[in-house]
Short mmCIF file of C-alpha atoms in Angstrom, two decimals:
data_model
loop_
_atom_site.label_atom_id
_atom_site.label_comp_id
_atom_site.label_asym_id
_atom_site.label_seq_id
_atom_site.Cartn_x
_atom_site.Cartn_y
_atom_site.Cartn_z
CA MET A 1008 0.00 0.00 0.00
CA ASN A 1009 1.33 3.46 -0.89
CA THR A 1010 2.00 5.60 2.15
CA VAL A 1011 1.44 9.31 2.64
CA GLY A 1012 3.47 11.36 5.09
CA PHE A 1013 2.48 14.35 7.18
CA VAL A 1014 4.16 17.45 8.55
CA ASP A 1015 2.71 18.46 11.91
CA THR A 1016 1.79 22.13 12.40
CA THR A 1017 0.29 21.81 15.89
CA LEU A 1018 3.05 23.75 17.64
CA ARG A 1019 2.68 26.67 15.21
CA ASP A 1020 -1.10 26.73 15.64
CA LEU A 1021 -0.83 26.63 19.43
CA THR A 1022 1.48 29.61 19.70
CA THR A 1023 0.55 31.94 16.85
CA TYR A 1024 -0.09 35.66 17.42
CA PRO A 1025 -1.94 36.82 19.53
CA TRP A 1026 -2.81 33.55 21.25
CA GLY A 1027 0.79 32.56 21.89
CA SER A 1028 0.97 34.69 25.02
CA GLY A 1029 -0.76 31.95 27.00
CA VAL A 1030 1.52 29.07 26.00
CA ALA A 1031 4.79 28.78 27.91
CA ALA A 1032 7.94 27.01 26.79
CA ASP A 1033 7.22 24.20 29.27
CA ASP A 1034 3.84 23.63 27.59
CA VAL A 1035 5.51 23.51 24.19
CA ALA A 1036 8.05 20.99 25.47
CA LEU A 1037 5.28 18.76 26.83
CA ALA A 1038 3.35 18.89 23.56
CA THR A 1039 6.52 18.21 21.57
CA ALA A 1040 7.32 15.03 23.48
CA SER A 1041 3.93 13.60 22.53
CA LEU A 1042 3.90 14.87 18.94
CA ALA A 1043 7.34 13.43 18.26
CA ARG A 1044 5.89 9.93 18.65
CA THR A 1045 3.08 10.36 16.11
CA GLY A 1046 5.15 9.52 13.04
CA ALA A 1047 5.29 13.05 11.60
CA ARG A 1048 7.93 13.67 8.94
CA ALA A 1049 8.71 16.97 10.69
CA LEU A 1050 7.39 19.31 13.36
CA GLU A 1051 7.01 22.93 12.16
CA VAL A 1052 7.56 25.18 15.14
CA VAL A 1053 8.02 28.87 14.36
CA ASP A 1054 6.76 31.14 11.57
CA PRO A 1055 6.58 34.96 11.48
CA ARG A 1056 3.34 35.13 13.50
CA VAL A 1057 4.68 32.75 16.14
CA ALA A 1058 7.94 34.71 16.32
CA ARG A 1059 5.94 37.90 16.82
CA ALA A 1060 3.89 36.34 19.63
CA VAL A 1061 7.01 35.10 21.40
CA LEU A 1062 8.88 38.40 21.05
CA GLU A 1063 6.08 40.89 21.74
CA LEU A 1064 3.82 39.03 24.14
CA ARG A 1065 6.24 36.86 26.10
CA THR A 1066 9.49 38.81 25.60
CA GLU A 1067 11.28 35.59 24.72
CA SER A 1068 13.57 34.74 21.84
CA PRO A 1069 12.05 32.53 19.14
CA TRP A 1070 15.26 30.52 19.27
CA ASP A 1071 14.57 29.66 22.91
CA ARG A 1072 11.28 28.20 21.73
CA VAL A 1073 13.04 26.25 18.97
CA ARG A 1074 15.58 24.82 21.39
CA ALA A 1075 12.83 23.70 23.77
CA VAL A 1076 11.25 21.76 20.92
CA VAL A 1077 14.53 20.27 19.66
CA ARG A 1078 15.37 18.95 23.15
CA ASN A 1079 12.10 17.00 23.22
CA ALA A 1080 11.66 16.01 19.57
CA GLY A 1081 13.99 13.02 19.59
CA SER A 1082 14.77 11.93 16.02
CA THR A 1083 11.85 13.86 14.48
CA PRO A 1084 13.18 16.79 12.39
CA VAL A 1085 12.25 20.25 13.65
CA GLY A 1086 11.44 22.89 11.06
CA VAL A 1087 10.75 26.61 10.83
CA VAL A 1088 8.87 28.68 8.25
CA VAL A 1089 10.24 31.91 6.80
CA HIS A 1090 8.85 34.35 4.29
CA GLY A 1091 11.27 34.92 1.43
CA ARG A 1092 13.54 37.89 2.07
CA LEU A 1093 11.51 38.90 5.11
CA LEU A 1094 12.42 35.85 7.20
CA TRP A 1095 10.50 36.47 10.46
CA SER A 1096 10.20 40.25 10.08
CA ASP A 1097 8.04 42.53 7.94
CA ARG A 1098 10.99 44.17 6.17
CA PRO A 1099 13.27 42.70 3.49
CA VAL A 1100 16.78 41.68 4.53
CA THR A 1101 20.03 41.26 2.62
CA ASP A 1102 21.44 37.95 1.37
CA GLU A 1103 24.06 38.09 4.12
CA VAL A 1104 21.38 38.26 6.81
CA ALA A 1105 19.51 35.36 5.20
CA THR A 1106 22.69 33.27 5.25
CA ARG A 1107 23.34 34.13 8.88
CA PHE A 1108 19.76 33.14 9.72
CA VAL A 1109 20.34 29.66 8.28
CA LEU A 1110 23.56 29.28 10.25
CA CYS A 1111 21.74 30.29 13.42
CA ALA A 1112 18.94 27.85 12.66
CA ALA A 1113 21.44 25.02 12.24
CA GLU A 1114 23.19 25.90 15.50
CA ASN A 1115 19.83 25.67 17.29
CA GLY A 1116 18.99 22.23 15.90
CA VAL A 1117 16.70 23.14 13.00
CA ARG A 1118 16.83 20.50 10.26
CA ARG A 1119 14.23 21.88 7.85
CA ILE A 1120 13.38 25.36 6.55
CA ARG A 1121 10.27 25.99 4.48
CA SER A 1122 10.17 29.32 2.66
CA LEU A 1123 7.45 31.23 0.86
CA ASP A 1124 7.10 34.58 -0.87
CA PRO A 1125 3.92 36.65 -1.41
CA LEU A 1126 4.85 36.97 -5.10
CA ASN A 1127 6.12 33.37 -5.52
CA ASN A 1128 9.48 34.83 -6.50
CA ALA A 1129 12.09 32.07 -6.46
CA GLY A 1130 14.87 34.64 -6.67
CA HIS A 1131 13.94 35.93 -3.22
CA MET A 1132 14.79 32.50 -1.81
CA GLN A 1133 18.09 31.97 -3.65
CA ALA A 1134 20.41 32.96 -0.80
CA LEU A 1135 18.35 31.04 1.73
CA ALA A 1136 18.31 27.93 -0.45
CA ALA A 1137 22.05 28.08 -1.09
CA ALA A 1138 22.78 28.42 2.62
CA CYS A 1139 20.50 25.46 3.43
CA ASP A 1140 22.20 23.39 0.74
CA ALA A 1141 25.63 24.22 2.15
CA GLY A 1142 24.49 23.55 5.72
CA ASP A 1143 22.74 20.23 4.97
CA ILE A 1144 19.34 21.59 6.03
CA GLU A 1145 16.25 20.35 4.21
CA PHE A 1146 14.88 23.22 2.13
CA VAL A 1147 11.25 23.28 0.97
CA PRO A 1148 10.15 26.22 -1.22
CA THR A 1149 6.43 26.99 -1.22
CA LEU A 1150 4.08 27.90 -4.06
CA VAL A 1151 1.40 30.16 -2.55
CA ALA A 1152 -2.02 29.77 -4.14
CA GLY A 1153 -4.16 32.88 -4.49
CA PRO A 1154 -7.33 34.16 -6.13
CA ALA A 1155 -5.51 35.20 -9.33
CA PRO A 1156 -4.52 34.43 -12.01
CA ALA A 1157 -6.84 31.63 -13.17
CA ILE A 1158 -5.71 28.16 -12.19
CA ASP A 1159 -5.00 27.18 -15.81
CA ASP A 1160 -2.62 30.13 -16.24
CA ARG A 1161 0.87 28.96 -17.16
CA ARG A 1162 2.43 31.17 -14.49
CA TRP A 1163 1.58 28.67 -11.73
CA VAL A 1164 3.56 25.87 -13.37
CA ASP A 1165 6.43 28.21 -14.27
CA GLU A 1166 6.64 29.44 -10.68
CA ALA A 1167 6.60 25.88 -9.34
CA ALA A 1168 9.38 24.84 -11.73
CA ALA A 1169 11.50 27.82 -10.68
CA LEU A 1170 11.03 26.98 -7.01
CA ALA A 1171 11.90 23.33 -7.60
CA GLY A 1172 15.10 24.45 -9.31
CA LEU A 1173 16.46 26.23 -6.24
CA PRO A 1174 19.68 24.78 -4.78
CA GLY A 1175 19.06 21.84 -2.47
CA ALA A 1176 15.25 21.91 -2.72
CA THR A 1177 13.94 18.56 -1.43
CA ALA A 1178 10.22 19.08 -2.13
CA VAL A 1179 7.78 21.72 -3.32
CA CYS A 1180 4.95 22.70 -1.01
CA ILE A 1181 1.68 24.09 -2.39
CA SER A 1182 0.02 26.36 0.16
CA ASP A 1183 -3.64 27.38 0.01
CA GLY A 1184 -4.02 29.30 3.23
CA GLY A 1185 -7.33 30.93 2.38
CA GLY A 1186 -9.48 28.29 0.70
CA HIS A 1187 -8.96 29.91 -2.70
CA LEU A 1188 -8.96 26.59 -4.56
CA SER A 1189 -12.01 24.41 -5.05
CA PRO A 1190 -11.35 20.66 -4.88
CA THR A 1191 -11.42 20.48 -8.70
CA ASN A 1192 -8.97 23.36 -9.13
CA LEU A 1193 -6.73 22.05 -6.38
CA VAL A 1194 -6.49 18.67 -8.09
CA ALA A 1195 -5.61 20.38 -11.37
CA LEU A 1196 -2.86 22.45 -9.73
CA VAL A 1197 -1.34 19.53 -7.82
CA GLN A 1198 -1.29 17.38 -10.95
CA ALA A 1199 0.33 20.20 -12.94
CA VAL A 1200 3.03 20.76 -10.29
CA VAL A 1201 3.73 17.03 -9.98
CA ALA A 1202 4.15 16.85 -13.76
CA ALA A 1203 6.34 19.96 -13.94
CA THR A 1204 8.80 19.10 -11.17
CA SER A 1205 10.85 16.08 -10.24
CA LEU A 1206 10.38 16.65 -6.51
CA PRO A 1207 7.80 15.32 -4.03
CA VAL A 1208 4.83 17.65 -3.58
CA GLU A 1209 3.54 18.68 -0.15
CA MET A 1210 0.11 20.24 0.43
CA LEU A 1211 -0.70 22.83 3.08
CA ILE A 1212 -4.35 23.79 3.49
CA GLN A 1213 -6.25 26.22 5.71
CA ALA A 1214 -9.84 26.54 4.64
CA PRO A 1215 -13.16 27.82 6.00
CA GLY A 1216 -16.48 26.01 6.03
CA GLY A 1217 -14.96 22.70 7.12
CA LEU A 1218 -13.41 22.17 3.67
CA ALA A 1219 -9.87 21.42 4.83
CA PRO A 1220 -10.19 17.60 5.14
CA LEU A 1221 -11.91 17.34 1.75
CA LEU A 1222 -9.19 19.43 0.12
CA ALA A 1223 -6.43 17.38 1.77
CA ALA A 1224 -7.93 14.15 0.45
CA SER A 1225 -8.25 15.71 -3.01
CA ALA A 1226 -4.58 16.73 -2.96
CA ILE A 1227 -3.49 13.22 -2.04
CA SER A 1228 -5.59 11.72 -4.83
CA ALA A 1229 -3.87 14.12 -7.25
CA GLY A 1230 -0.38 13.00 -6.26
CA ALA A 1231 0.66 14.94 -3.14
CA SER A 1232 2.92 12.71 -1.05
CA VAL A 1233 2.86 14.80 2.16
CA VAL A 1234 0.08 16.82 3.79
CA HIS A 1235 0.33 19.39 6.57
CA THR A 1236 -1.94 18.56 9.50
CA ALA A 1237 -2.48 19.27 13.17
CA VAL A 1238 -3.87 17.06 15.93
CA GLY A 1239 -7.39 17.31 17.35
CA SER A 1240 -8.57 20.71 18.47
CA ALA A 1241 -5.37 22.38 17.22
CA ALA A 1242 -6.59 21.56 13.70
CA LEU A 1243 -9.87 23.31 14.52
CA VAL A 1244 -8.27 26.59 15.61
CA GLY A 1245 -5.88 26.48 12.64
CA ALA A 1246 -8.62 25.61 10.12
CA ARG A 1247 -6.47 22.71 8.97
CA PRO A 1248 -7.19 19.05 8.27
CA SER A 1249 -6.64 16.99 11.40
CA VAL A 1250 -4.27 14.06 11.15
CA GLU A 1251 -7.07 11.83 12.49
CA THR A 1252 -9.47 12.90 9.72
CA VAL A 1253 -6.91 12.46 6.94
CA ARG A 1254 -6.06 8.98 8.21
CA ALA A 1255 -9.75 8.01 8.19
CA ALA A 1256 -10.35 9.55 4.77
CA LEU A 1257 -7.67 7.37 3.17
CA VAL A 1258 -9.17 4.07 4.31
CA GLY A 1259 -10.04 2.00 1.26
CA THR A 1260 -8.26 4.29 -1.21
CA GLY A 1261 -5.07 2.27 -1.56
CA ARG A 1262 -3.16 5.01 0.29
CA GLU A 1263 -2.31 4.97 3.98
CA LEU A 1264 -1.16 7.74 6.30
CA GLU A 1265 2.16 6.92 7.91
CA CYS A 1266 1.35 7.53 11.57
CA ASP A 1267 0.93 6.04 15.05
CA PRO A 1268 -2.80 6.28 15.99
CA GLY A 1269 -2.13 5.66 19.69
CA ALA A 1270 0.47 8.41 19.91
CA ILE A 1271 -1.87 10.75 18.03
CA ALA A 1272 -4.61 10.12 20.59
CA ASP A 1273 -2.19 10.89 23.43
CA ALA A 1274 -1.01 14.10 21.75
CA THR A 1275 -4.60 15.18 21.11
CA ARG A 1276 -5.45 14.92 24.82
CA ILE A 1277 -2.37 16.91 25.85
CA VAL A 1278 -2.88 19.67 23.29
CA ALA A 1279 -6.60 20.05 24.09
CA GLY A 1280 -5.76 21.31 27.56
CA MET A 1281 -3.65 24.15 26.15
CA LEU A 1282 -6.43 25.81 24.15
CA THR A 1283 -8.70 28.36 25.79
CA SER A 1284 -12.48 28.28 25.35
CA ASP A 1285 -12.38 31.69 23.65
CA ARG A 1286 -9.97 30.46 21.04
CA LEU A 1287 -11.93 27.28 20.42
CA SER A 1288 -15.09 29.32 20.01
CA GLN A 1289 -13.52 31.70 17.48
CA GLY A 1290 -11.97 28.80 15.63
CA SER A 1291 -15.36 27.12 15.35
CA VAL A 1292 -16.92 30.25 13.88
CA ALA A 1293 -14.19 30.58 11.26
CA VAL A 1294 -14.16 26.90 10.29
CA PHE A 1295 -17.85 26.12 10.36
CA GLY A 1296 -19.19 29.53 9.35
CA SER A 1297 -19.42 30.97 5.87
CA ALA A 1298 -17.03 29.40 3.36
CA VAL A 1299 -15.30 32.62 2.31
CA SER A 1300 -11.85 32.76 0.74
CA ILE A 1301 -10.07 34.67 3.49
CA PRO A 1302 -7.19 33.17 5.49
CA PRO A 1303 -8.78 32.00 8.77
CA ASP A 1304 -6.27 33.86 10.94
CA LEU A 1305 -7.39 37.09 9.22
CA GLU A 1306 -11.08 36.24 9.08
CA VAL A 1307 -11.58 36.42 12.85
CA GLY A 1308 -10.35 40.01 13.03
CA LEU A 1309 -12.37 40.96 9.96
CA MET A 1310 -15.56 39.54 11.46
CA SER A 1311 -14.94 41.52 14.64
CA ARG A 1312 -14.46 44.75 12.68
CA LEU A 1313 -17.58 44.26 10.59
CA SER A 1314 -19.57 43.46 13.72
CA ARG A 1315 -18.49 46.72 15.36
CA VAL A 1316 -19.99 48.73 12.49
CA GLY A 1317 -23.09 46.59 12.11
CA MET A 1318 -22.03 45.09 8.79
CA SER A 1319 -21.44 41.41 9.64
CA PRO A 1320 -23.61 40.18 6.73
CA LEU A 1321 -21.08 41.73 4.33
CA LEU A 1322 -18.32 39.21 5.11
CA SER A 1323 -18.69 37.57 1.70
CA ASP A 1324 -18.62 40.96 0.00
CA VAL A 1325 -15.30 41.78 1.67
CA ALA A 1326 -13.87 38.40 0.66
CA ASP A 1327 -14.86 39.01 -2.97
CA GLU A 1328 -13.45 42.53 -2.84
CA ALA A 1329 -10.18 41.25 -1.35
CA ALA A 1330 -9.77 38.88 -4.30
CA ARG A 1331 -10.43 41.78 -6.68
CA VAL A 1332 -7.88 43.96 -4.88
CA ALA A 1333 -5.24 41.20 -5.11
CA ALA A 1334 -5.83 40.89 -8.86
CA GLU A 1335 -5.66 44.66 -9.40
CA LEU A 1336 -2.32 44.79 -7.57
CA GLY A 1337 -0.74 42.41 -10.07
CA ASN A 1338 -1.98 39.05 -8.75
CA VAL A 1339 -0.37 39.25 -5.32
CA THR A 1340 -1.21 36.54 -2.79
CA PHE A 1341 -2.48 36.70 0.79
CA ALA A 1342 0.85 35.52 2.20
CA PHE A 1343 2.57 37.59 4.88
CA PRO A 1344 3.07 40.54 4.87
CA LEU A 1345 0.39 41.42 2.30
CA GLY A 1346 -2.58 39.42 3.62
CA ASP A 1347 -3.44 41.78 6.47
CA ALA A 1348 -3.20 44.78 4.15
CA LEU A 1349 -5.36 43.16 1.44
CA VAL A 1350 -8.14 42.41 3.92
CA ALA A 1351 -7.89 45.89 5.49
CA GLN A 1352 -8.03 47.53 2.05
CA ALA A 1353 -11.04 45.46 0.98
CA SER A 1354 -12.92 46.15 4.21
CA GLU A 1355 -12.37 49.90 3.76
CA HIS A 1356 -13.80 49.68 0.24
CA VAL A 1357 -16.91 47.84 1.41
CA ILE A 1358 -17.51 49.81 4.62
CA ASN A 1359 -16.97 53.24 3.04
CA GLY A 1360 -18.51 52.43 -0.33
CA GLU A 1361 -15.53 53.94 -2.15
CA ARG A 1362 -12.61 52.19 -3.83
CA TRP A 1363 -8.96 53.26 -3.58
CA ALA A 1364 -9.64 56.55 -1.79
CA ALA A 1365 -6.61 55.61 0.30
CA VAL A 1366 -4.06 52.81 -0.06
CA GLN A 1367 -2.53 50.62 2.64
CA PRO A 1368 1.23 51.37 2.76
CA ALA A 1369 2.20 47.70 2.31
CA LEU A 1370 0.06 47.52 -0.84
CA ALA A 1371 1.55 50.74 -2.18
CA ALA A 1372 5.00 49.23 -1.62
CA ALA A 1373 3.95 46.07 -3.48
CA ALA A 1374 2.55 48.10 -6.39
CA GLY A 1375 5.83 50.02 -6.53
CA GLY A 1376 7.87 46.83 -6.85
CA VAL A 1377 9.43 47.00 -3.39
CA TYR A 1378 8.75 43.31 -2.77
CA GLY A 1379 9.89 42.40 -6.27
CA PRO A 1380 8.19 42.22 -9.68
CA VAL A 1381 4.45 41.60 -9.35
CA ARG A 1382 2.89 38.64 -11.14
CA GLY A 1383 0.70 40.64 -13.52
CA ASP A 1384 -0.28 44.15 -14.53
CA VAL A 1385 -1.10 46.67 -11.80
CA ASP A 1386 -4.39 48.41 -12.55
CA ALA A 1387 -3.79 51.98 -13.76
CA ASP A 1388 -6.13 53.53 -11.17
CA VAL A 1389 -4.45 51.57 -8.41
CA ALA A 1390 -1.00 52.63 -9.58
CA ARG A 1391 -2.03 56.29 -9.52
CA ALA A 1392 -3.54 55.99 -6.03
CA ALA A 1393 -0.46 54.18 -4.72
CA ALA A 1394 2.06 56.57 -6.25
CA GLY A 1395 1.63 59.23 -3.58
CA VAL A 1396 1.70 56.93 -0.56
CA ASP A 1397 4.66 57.10 1.82
CA TYR A 1398 5.56 53.52 2.70
CA SER A 1399 8.88 54.27 4.36
CA GLU A 1400 7.48 53.04 7.68
CA VAL A 1401 6.76 49.67 6.05
CA VAL A 1402 10.03 49.30 4.13
CA PRO A 1403 12.83 51.79 4.86
CA SER A 1404 14.75 53.20 1.90
CA ASP A 1405 17.99 51.37 2.65
CA VAL A 1406 16.44 47.95 1.99
CA THR A 1407 14.15 48.71 -0.93
CA GLY A 1408 14.78 47.40 -4.42
CA LEU A 1409 15.85 43.94 -3.26
CA GLY A 1410 13.58 42.22 -5.78
#
């Protein structure tokens, strides 16, 4: 029987911003010891939102958190997630800083780095990939799915091929963090990426409306060899497929999830006690509410804002407007650091009934090429509105033009 692997994201979902303030390093160590026995190919620990929660809310170093996990992970590889040239910050860094980051990661026991870029620009990961290759760290570039261009556009395959060609790349991960892809479109994209690259394909999904398990099963049927999952209630708050559900969904398909069911049950019980009732409640609303194509970690804040102005029924309108904004900005994705700005821009359009009266600084920077060449044409009206925006607070002048 063909086996399917999984990368566990539970530790990221437990400690993401702003909820990470309530989870101490001792809690993370306890969860790690149980998760390490589940059969996961890797444990992803820190991403930019987790790093922010650790730094701002607990005044700890993210590397302290990494070391706590490494000490308890046994032989299971520990991984981190970085965002292109931003790493864990919201400002681009130089190649030298990226190389130093990899060296620091290796010194702290990290054995895997997964990288993504809001414009799917492989060039932004070149230095990171080369440093991982030299340091014998597994490097997994990520293709971020978004609302545009259309799924049959050649750019998706070209971007995947460029990512797969980075030095030392061991797999290509497809990330749909906002439920942008229907099961049919997801299957088409996975099949196209499998055909275009010689590397294994991983699938990361966060989706509203309870669609995550269905999408994970669809990705596996299309040829994905690894899926990203979390255990039990951590999957609920992260809007991800749970490892338990994926295992059950594969029964009778000729594929089998490589895991230890008993260890998963133990980890589920331990993790459940670390989640507050408020967070579980908000996670339930995002997962089982309206199936809108907004990243779940952004949807909760958007729902709160719309509720404050008596416009909660317009959630779907904002989601549609956010997709339109992303397309008008040259087909940018909702990946950090642009996702928050896209949703904020779209909500302003819907709430005020006026488009592009003002422009979020991060979006103006993207339209101006600060984050690198955009993936399509920037709408002329958007370009004019963005031209007068001062985005120096977002990206200072000494690090612009790194694309």
